[in-house]
CSV table of C-alpha atoms in Angstrom, one decimal:
chain,number,residue,atom,x,y,z
A,1,MET,CA,21.4,12.7,-10.9
A,2,GLU,CA,25.0,12.8,-10.0
A,3,GLN,CA,24.4,14.7,-6.5
A,4,PRO,CA,22.4,13.5,-3.6
A,5,LEU,CA,19.1,15.4,-3.6
A,6,SER,CA,18.3,17.1,0.1
A,7,LEU,CA,14.7,16.8,1.5
A,8,LEU,CA,13.9,20.4,0.7
A,9,GLN,CA,15.6,19.9,-3.1
A,10,LEU,CA,13.1,16.8,-3.4
A,11,VAL,CA,9.9,18.7,-3.1
A,12,PRO,CA,10.3,19.7,-6.7
A,13,VAL,CA,11.2,16.7,-8.2
A,14,LEU,CA,8.2,15.5,-7.0
A,15,LEU,CA,6.4,18.0,-8.3
A,16,ASN,CA,8.5,19.2,-11.8
A,17,PRO,CA,10.3,16.2,-12.4
A,18,PRO,CA,12.8,15.8,-15.1
A,19,ALA,CA,11.7,14.6,-18.7
A,20,PRO,CA,11.8,11.0,-18.8
A,21,THR,CA,14.7,9.1,-20.2
A,22,LEU,CA,14.4,6.2,-22.3
A,23,LEU,CA,16.6,4.6,-20.0
A,24,SER,CA,13.9,5.4,-17.1
A,25,ALA,CA,11.1,3.9,-19.7
A,26,ALA,CA,12.8,0.7,-20.0
A,27,ILE,CA,13.7,0.7,-16.8
A,28,TYR,CA,9.9,0.5,-15.6
A,29,THR,CA,8.4,-0.8,-18.6
A,30,GLY,CA,10.6,-3.8,-18.2
A,31,PHE,CA,9.4,-4.1,-14.1
A,32,LEU,CA,5.8,-4.4,-15.2
A,33,VAL,CA,6.7,-6.7,-17.9
A,34,TRP,CA,8.4,-8.8,-15.4
A,35,ILE,CA,5.5,-8.6,-12.7
A,36,GLY,CA,2.9,-9.6,-15.4
A,37,ILE,CA,5.2,-12.8,-16.4
A,38,LEU,CA,6.1,-13.6,-12.7
A,39,SER,CA,2.5,-13.5,-12.2
A,40,HIS,CA,1.5,-16.2,-14.3
A,41,LEU,CA,4.4,-18.6,-14.4
A,42,LEU,CA,5.2,-18.8,-10.4
A,43,PRO,CA,3.5,-21.3,-8.1
A,44,GLY,CA,0.8,-19.9,-6.2
A,45,PRO,CA,-3.0,-20.8,-4.3
A,46,TRP,CA,-5.8,-19.9,-6.0
A,47,VAL,CA,-8.9,-18.4,-3.9
A,48,LYS,CA,-12.1,-16.7,-4.6
A,49,GLY,CA,-12.7,-13.1,-3.5
A,50,GLN,CA,-15.6,-11.8,-1.9
A,51,LEU,CA,-18.6,-10.9,-4.0
A,52,VAL,CA,-18.3,-8.0,-6.3
A,53,GLN,CA,-21.2,-6.4,-8.6
A,54,ASP,CA,-19.5,-5.8,-11.6
A,55,VAL,CA,-22.2,-8.1,-13.3
A,56,PRO,CA,-26.0,-8.3,-12.9
A,57,GLY,CA,-25.9,-10.7,-9.7
A,58,GLY,CA,-22.5,-10.4,-8.8
A,59,ARG,CA,-19.6,-12.7,-8.5
A,60,ARG,CA,-16.9,-13.4,-7.1
A,61,VAL,CA,-13.1,-13.3,-9.1
A,62,ASP,CA,-10.3,-16.0,-8.9
A,63,TYR,CA,-7.1,-14.6,-7.6
A,64,LYS,CA,-3.7,-16.6,-7.8
A,65,LEU,CA,-2.0,-15.5,-4.6
A,66,ASN,CA,2.0,-15.8,-5.7
A,67,GLY,CA,3.3,-11.8,-4.5
A,68,PHE,CA,5.6,-13.3,-1.9
A,69,VAL,CA,7.5,-15.7,-4.1
A,70,MET,CA,7.3,-13.1,-6.6
A,71,ALA,CA,8.8,-10.6,-4.4
A,72,LEU,CA,11.8,-13.1,-3.2
A,73,VAL,CA,12.8,-13.8,-6.7
A,74,THR,CA,12.5,-9.7,-7.9
A,75,TYR,CA,15.0,-9.6,-5.0
A,76,ALA,CA,17.1,-11.8,-5.8
A,77,ALA,CA,17.3,-11.2,-9.4
A,78,PHE,CA,17.7,-7.2,-8.8
A,79,PHE,CA,20.9,-8.1,-6.2
A,80,ALA,CA,22.3,-10.9,-8.6
A,81,GLY,CA,22.2,-8.4,-11.4
A,82,SER,CA,24.0,-5.9,-9.4
A,83,TYR,CA,26.8,-8.5,-8.6
A,84,LEU,CA,27.6,-9.9,-12.0
A,85,GLY,CA,27.4,-6.2,-13.2
A,86,LEU,CA,24.6,-6.1,-15.4
A,87,TRP,CA,23.4,-2.7,-13.7
A,88,SER,CA,24.0,-0.7,-10.6
A,89,PRO,CA,22.4,-1.3,-7.2
A,90,THR,CA,22.1,2.4,-7.1
A,91,ILE,CA,20.4,2.7,-10.3
A,92,ILE,CA,17.0,3.6,-9.3
A,93,TYR,CA,18.6,6.1,-7.5
A,94,ASP,CA,20.4,7.5,-10.2
A,95,ASN,CA,17.7,7.7,-12.5
A,96,PHE,CA,14.8,8.9,-9.5
A,97,GLY,CA,13.7,12.3,-11.5
A,98,PRO,CA,13.2,10.3,-14.9
A,99,LEU,CA,11.2,7.3,-13.5
A,100,CYS,CA,9.2,9.4,-11.4
A,101,SER,CA,8.0,11.4,-14.4
A,102,PHE,CA,8.0,8.3,-16.6
A,103,VAL,CA,5.9,6.9,-14.3
A,104,LEU,CA,3.4,9.6,-13.8
A,105,LEU,CA,3.0,10.0,-17.4
A,106,PHE,CA,2.4,6.3,-17.6
A,107,CYS,CA,-0.7,6.4,-15.2
A,108,ALA,CA,-2.0,9.3,-17.0
A,109,PHE,CA,-2.3,7.1,-20.1
A,110,ALA,CA,-3.0,3.8,-18.9
A,111,SER,CA,-6.0,5.6,-17.4
A,112,LEU,CA,-7.4,7.2,-20.7
A,113,PHE,CA,-6.8,3.7,-21.9
A,114,LEU,CA,-8.9,1.7,-19.1
A,115,VAL,CA,-11.5,4.4,-19.6
A,116,GLY,CA,-11.8,4.0,-23.3
A,117,ARG,CA,-11.5,0.4,-23.4
A,118,ALA,CA,-14.0,-0.4,-21.1
A,119,VAL,CA,-16.5,1.7,-23.4
A,120,VAL,CA,-15.1,-0.1,-26.7
A,121,LEU,CA,-15.9,-3.7,-25.5
A,122,GLY,CA,-19.2,-2.6,-23.6
A,123,LYS,CA,-18.1,-3.1,-20.2
A,124,ALA,CA,-19.5,0.2,-19.0
A,125,LYS,CA,-20.5,3.6,-19.6
A,126,LEU,CA,-19.4,7.0,-19.3
A,127,SER,CA,-21.6,9.3,-16.4
A,128,GLY,CA,-21.1,12.2,-18.3
A,129,ASN,CA,-18.4,13.6,-15.9
A,130,TYR,CA,-15.6,13.2,-17.8
A,131,LEU,CA,-13.0,14.4,-15.1
A,132,ALA,CA,-14.6,11.8,-12.9
A,133,ASP,CA,-14.6,8.8,-14.9
A,134,PHE,CA,-10.6,9.6,-15.5
A,135,TRP,CA,-10.3,10.0,-11.8
A,136,LEU,CA,-12.3,7.0,-10.5
A,137,GLY,CA,-12.7,5.0,-13.6
A,138,ILE,CA,-15.8,3.7,-14.6
A,139,GLU,CA,-15.3,-0.1,-14.9
A,140,LEU,CA,-14.6,-2.3,-11.7
A,141,ASN,CA,-12.6,-5.2,-12.0
A,142,PRO,CA,-10.2,-4.7,-15.3
A,143,ARG,CA,-8.7,-7.6,-16.6
A,144,MET,CA,-6.3,-8.2,-19.4
A,145,PHE,CA,-3.6,-10.4,-20.4
A,146,GLY,CA,-5.2,-13.0,-18.1
A,147,LEU,CA,-4.7,-10.8,-14.9
A,148,GLU,CA,-7.2,-9.0,-12.8
A,149,LEU,CA,-5.0,-5.8,-12.9
A,150,LYS,CA,-6.4,-3.9,-9.7
A,151,PHE,CA,-4.9,-6.5,-7.9
A,152,VAL,CA,-2.0,-7.4,-9.8
A,153,ALA,CA,-1.2,-3.5,-9.7
A,154,LEU,CA,-0.6,-3.8,-6.0
A,155,ARG,CA,3.0,-5.9,-6.5
A,156,PRO,CA,4.6,-3.5,-8.4
A,157,ALA,CA,3.5,-0.9,-5.6
A,158,MET,CA,5.0,-2.8,-2.9
A,159,ILE,CA,7.7,-4.6,-4.6
A,160,GLY,CA,8.9,-1.3,-6.4
A,161,TRP,CA,8.6,0.6,-3.0
A,162,THR,CA,11.2,-1.8,-1.6
A,163,LEU,CA,13.7,-2.0,-4.6
A,164,ILE,CA,13.7,1.9,-4.4
A,165,CYS,CA,14.5,1.5,-0.7
A,166,PHE,CA,17.4,-0.9,-1.3
A,167,SER,CA,19.1,1.4,-4.3
A,168,PHE,CA,18.9,4.1,-1.4
A,169,ALA,CA,20.6,2.3,0.9
A,170,ALA,CA,23.2,0.9,-1.9
A,171,LYS,CA,23.8,4.8,-2.9
A,172,GLN,CA,24.5,6.2,1.1
A,173,TYR,CA,27.0,2.9,1.1
A,174,GLU,CA,28.6,4.1,-1.9
A,175,LEU,CA,28.8,7.7,-0.4
A,176,LEU,CA,29.7,7.2,3.1
A,177,GLY,CA,31.1,3.5,2.9
A,178,TYR,CA,28.5,2.0,5.5
A,179,ILE,CA,24.5,2.3,6.3
A,180,THR,CA,23.6,4.3,9.2
A,181,THR,CA,21.3,3.0,11.9
A,182,ARG,CA,18.7,5.5,10.9
A,183,MET,CA,18.6,3.7,7.4
A,184,TRP,CA,18.5,0.2,8.5
A,185,LEU,CA,15.4,1.1,11.0
A,186,TYR,CA,14.2,3.0,8.0
A,187,GLN,CA,15.2,-0.4,5.7
A,188,ILE,CA,13.9,-3.1,8.1
A,189,PHE,CA,10.7,-1.4,8.9
A,190,ALA,CA,9.9,-0.7,5.2
A,191,PHE,CA,10.8,-4.0,4.3
A,192,THR,CA,9.1,-5.6,7.2
A,193,TYR,CA,5.6,-4.2,5.9
A,194,SER,CA,6.1,-4.8,2.3
A,195,ILE,CA,7.0,-8.3,2.7
A,196,ASP,CA,4.1,-8.6,5.2
A,197,TYR,CA,1.3,-7.6,2.8
A,198,LEU,CA,2.6,-10.0,0.0
A,199,TRP,CA,2.6,-13.0,2.4
A,200,PHE,CA,-0.7,-12.1,3.7
A,201,GLU,CA,-1.6,-10.9,0.0
A,202,GLU,CA,-5.5,-12.9,0.4
A,203,ALA,CA,-6.5,-10.5,3.4
A,204,MET,CA,-6.4,-7.2,0.4
A,205,LEU,CA,-9.2,-9.1,-1.3
A,206,SER,CA,-11.5,-8.3,1.9
A,207,THR,CA,-10.8,-4.7,1.4
A,208,PHE,CA,-13.0,-1.9,0.0
A,209,ASP,CA,-10.4,-0.9,-2.8
A,210,ILE,CA,-10.7,-4.4,-4.2
A,211,ILE,CA,-14.3,-4.8,-3.6
A,212,SER,CA,-16.1,-1.5,-4.4
A,213,GLU,CA,-13.6,1.1,-5.9
A,214,LYS,CA,-13.2,1.3,-9.9
A,215,TRP,CA,-9.9,1.4,-11.4
A,216,ALA,CA,-8.4,4.6,-13.3
A,217,PHE,CA,-6.0,7.2,-12.2
A,218,MET,CA,-7.1,7.7,-8.2
A,219,LEU,CA,-5.9,4.0,-7.4
A,220,LEU,CA,-3.4,3.5,-10.3
A,221,TRP,CA,-1.7,6.9,-9.5
A,222,GLY,CA,-1.6,5.9,-5.7
A,223,ASP,CA,-0.4,2.4,-6.5
A,224,LEU,CA,2.3,2.9,-8.7
A,225,TRP,CA,3.2,6.5,-8.1
A,226,TRP,CA,2.5,8.0,-5.1
A,227,MET,CA,3.5,4.5,-2.9
A,228,ASN,CA,6.8,4.1,-5.1
A,229,PHE,CA,7.8,8.3,-4.9
A,230,ALA,CA,6.2,10.0,-2.4
A,231,PHE,CA,7.1,7.6,0.3
A,232,SER,CA,10.9,7.9,-0.6
A,233,VAL,CA,11.5,11.1,1.2
A,234,GLN,CA,12.7,9.4,4.4
A,235,PRO,CA,15.4,7.6,2.7
A,236,HIS,CA,16.3,10.9,0.5
A,237,TYR,CA,16.6,12.7,3.8
A,238,LEU,CA,18.9,9.7,5.5
A,239,LEU,CA,21.1,9.4,2.6
A,240,LEU,CA,23.6,11.9,3.9
A,241,ASN,CA,22.2,12.2,7.9
A,242,GLU,CA,25.3,10.8,9.9
A,243,LYS,CA,23.5,11.8,12.9
A,244,PRO,CA,23.8,8.9,15.4
A,245,TYR,CA,20.7,7.6,16.4
A,246,PRO,CA,20.7,7.1,20.5
A,247,PRO,CA,20.5,3.2,21.7
A,248,LEU,CA,17.4,3.9,23.7
A,249,SER,CA,15.7,5.6,21.2
A,250,THR,CA,16.2,2.7,18.8
A,251,ALA,CA,15.1,0.3,21.2
A,252,LEU,CA,11.8,2.5,21.8
A,253,LEU,CA,11.1,3.2,18.1
A,254,VAL,CA,11.6,-0.7,17.4
A,255,ALA,CA,9.0,-1.6,20.2
A,256,PHE,CA,6.3,1.3,18.9
A,257,PHE,CA,6.5,-0.4,15.4
A,258,ILE,CA,6.2,-3.8,16.9
A,259,VAL,CA,3.2,-2.5,18.4
A,260,GLY,CA,1.8,-0.8,15.5
A,261,TYR,CA,2.3,-3.7,13.2
A,262,VAL,CA,1.1,-6.6,15.5
A,263,LEU,CA,-2.0,-4.3,15.9
A,264,PHE,CA,-2.4,-3.9,12.2
A,265,ARG,CA,-2.0,-7.4,11.3
A,266,ILE,CA,-4.3,-8.8,13.7
A,267,ALA,CA,-6.9,-6.4,12.9
A,268,ASN,CA,-6.9,-7.5,9.2
A,269,LEU,CA,-6.6,-11.3,9.8
A,270,GLN,CA,-9.6,-10.9,11.9
A,271,LYS,CA,-11.5,-8.7,9.6
A,272,ASN,CA,-10.4,-11.2,6.5
A,273,ASN,CA,-11.1,-14.6,8.1
A,274,PHE,CA,-14.4,-13.1,9.2
A,275,LYS,CA,-15.7,-12.3,5.7
A,276,LYS,CA,-14.2,-15.4,4.4
A,277,ASP,CA,-16.5,-17.6,6.7
A,278,PRO,CA,-18.6,-15.7,9.8
A,279,THR,CA,-19.6,-18.7,11.4
A,280,ALA,CA,-15.4,-20.1,12.0
A,281,ASN,CA,-13.4,-19.8,15.1
A,282,ILE,CA,-11.4,-16.7,14.0
A,283,PHE,CA,-9.4,-16.6,17.4
A,284,ALA,CA,-8.2,-19.7,18.2
A,285,THR,CA,-10.4,-20.6,21.3
A,286,GLY,CA,-12.9,-22.6,20.3
A,287,LYS,CA,-15.7,-20.1,20.5
A,288,LYS,CA,-17.1,-18.6,17.5
A,289,PRO,CA,-16.9,-14.8,17.1
A,290,GLU,CA,-20.0,-12.7,18.3
A,291,THR,CA,-21.7,-10.5,15.7
A,292,ILE,CA,-24.8,-8.8,15.1
A,293,ARG,CA,-26.9,-11.2,13.2
A,294,GLY,CA,-24.0,-12.9,11.3
A,295,ARG,CA,-23.1,-9.9,9.4
A,296,ILE,CA,-20.8,-7.4,11.5
A,297,LEU,CA,-17.8,-8.6,13.5
A,298,ILE,CA,-18.1,-7.5,17.2
A,299,SER,CA,-15.3,-9.8,18.6
A,300,GLY,CA,-11.5,-9.2,19.3
A,301,LEU,CA,-10.1,-6.0,18.1
A,302,TRP,CA,-13.6,-5.1,16.0
A,303,GLY,CA,-15.0,-5.2,19.5
A,304,VAL,CA,-13.2,-2.9,20.8
A,305,MET,CA,-13.1,-0.2,18.3
A,306,ARG,CA,-14.7,0.4,14.6
A,307,LYS,CA,-11.0,0.7,12.7
A,308,PRO,CA,-8.4,-1.1,14.7
A,309,ASN,CA,-6.3,-1.5,11.4
A,310,TYR,CA,-6.2,2.2,10.7
A,311,ILE,CA,-4.1,2.8,14.2
A,312,GLY,CA,-1.7,-0.1,13.5
A,313,ASP,CA,-1.3,1.1,10.2
A,314,TRP,CA,-0.6,5.0,11.3
A,315,MET,CA,1.9,3.5,14.1
A,316,ILE,CA,3.9,2.0,11.3
A,317,ALA,CA,3.8,5.1,8.9
A,318,LEU,CA,5.0,7.1,11.8
A,319,SER,CA,7.6,4.5,12.8
A,320,LEU,CA,9.3,4.9,9.3
A,321,SER,CA,9.1,8.8,9.3
A,322,LEU,CA,10.5,9.0,13.3
A,323,THR,CA,13.9,7.6,11.7
A,324,CYS,CA,14.2,10.9,10.6
A,325,GLY,CA,14.1,12.5,13.3
A,326,TYR,CA,12.0,16.0,13.9
A,327,ASP,CA,14.0,18.6,11.4
A,328,TYR,CA,11.7,18.6,8.4
A,329,ILE,CA,7.8,17.8,8.5
A,330,PHE,CA,8.2,16.8,5.2
A,331,ALA,CA,9.5,13.9,6.4
A,332,TYR,CA,6.3,13.1,7.9
A,333,LEU,CA,4.3,13.2,4.5
A,334,TYR,CA,3.5,9.6,4.6
A,335,PRO,CA,1.8,9.3,8.1
A,336,ILE,CA,0.2,12.8,7.2
A,337,TYR,CA,-1.1,11.8,4.3
A,338,LEU,CA,-2.3,8.1,5.5
A,339,ILE,CA,-4.3,9.6,8.0
A,340,SER,CA,-5.9,12.1,5.8
A,341,LEU,CA,-6.9,9.7,3.6
A,342,ASP,CA,-8.2,6.6,6.5
A,343,ILE,CA,-10.1,9.6,7.8
A,344,HIS,CA,-12.1,10.2,4.7
A,345,ARG,CA,-12.4,6.5,4.3
A,346,TRP,CA,-13.9,6.1,7.4
A,347,THR,CA,-16.8,8.6,6.8
A,348,ARG,CA,-17.3,6.9,3.6
A,349,ASP,CA,-17.6,3.5,4.9
A,350,GLU,CA,-20.1,5.0,7.7
A,351,HIS,CA,-22.3,6.4,4.8
A,352,LYS,CA,-21.9,3.2,3.2
A,353,CYS,CA,-22.4,0.5,6.1
A,354,SER,CA,-25.4,2.6,7.3
A,355,GLU,CA,-26.9,2.1,3.7
A,356,LYS,CA,-26.1,-1.7,3.8
A,357,TYR,CA,-26.8,-2.6,7.1
A,358,GLY,CA,-29.8,-0.5,8.4
A,359,LYS,CA,-30.5,-0.4,11.9
A,360,ASP,CA,-27.4,-3.2,12.7
A,361,TRP,CA,-24.8,-0.7,12.0
A,362,GLU,CA,-26.5,1.6,14.8
A,363,LEU,CA,-26.5,-1.2,17.2
A,364,TYR,CA,-22.6,-1.6,16.1
A,365,ARG,CA,-22.3,1.9,17.1
A,366,ASN,CA,-23.9,2.1,20.0
A,367,ARG,CA,-22.2,-1.3,20.8
A,368,VAL,CA,-18.5,-0.1,19.9
A,369,LYS,CA,-18.3,3.5,20.5
A,370,TRP,CA,-14.8,3.9,19.8
A,371,VAL,CA,-13.5,4.2,15.9
A,372,PHE,CA,-10.0,4.6,16.3
A,373,CYS,CA,-8.8,4.4,20.0
A,374,PRO,CA,-10.5,3.8,23.3
A,375,TYR,CA,-11.1,6.6,25.1
A,376,ILE,CA,-9.4,9.0,22.6
A,377,TYR,CA,-11.7,8.9,19.7
């Protein structure tokens, strides 16, 4: 990829990427092996996840939380290798197309392998709808090489996205001789979001993905391909965009991001801490949280709206896109996708929670009427 791609030129690359190369295969395979090795070697506390129903009676899976340390080691290795001349800091940008196609193929073949392996080992059975089995998966918690794959896959997603951002910033510096304010804002927002996830990695253990979703192409592709390559449309646009970002706009955008981030993080911590211990004081007020029969949280942000973490996440996604201004709608792919995904998940959650909690869920809906934003919806 010798010349920088414009945002509109990026679309066919994502939809019909160049053929994978040996170098792209080596880069990504090496990255996954690196993540797997560090998952074992680096220190971190062991915690038990929520009860999952992948065996009769359910079980609580043990997870090692070392994603934050892993990210720091990986970033240090990336910059050290670049400084020593082992690779160029623009290596990811320079191989973006082949990497895009290789990871897509990897997700497809890995999904077929996971389904076949589950059947052969007697872990699960095919449903008869082979396309659904390939897309949704048939095993809840596949485990290989001593790793819970569904949980570990979120690490190359977050760390990989950040490395892509770093590589695009390095490419801009190579082309322009400096990094623009817009690119700096994007880098700071993306890094904050990624490193926050890895610092609060335990909070993922109470999410729908980890507890209830089976693992195959839908989640695998979403983690490894979509998050890394589709989410990189903004730095593509910003690469050669030297249009200044006014100081007032910068201040407002930073404030908007901070509000979204605080809302997102507080909501998720309240939810995760409540699921870990429904009787604990999760607000540092000396009072126990208010609940419906100890099953549904109606204190804190969750007593104001039913999905406070969604609105915070949307504000973060919108902040990343607003660094590009308003010239290209494709720069807003991330927030458009995220809002569509979350609305779909909300409808599924409503159905599942109604079945699980029964009349208690109706009491909750009557008590907390707003879903995403008070006085709007």
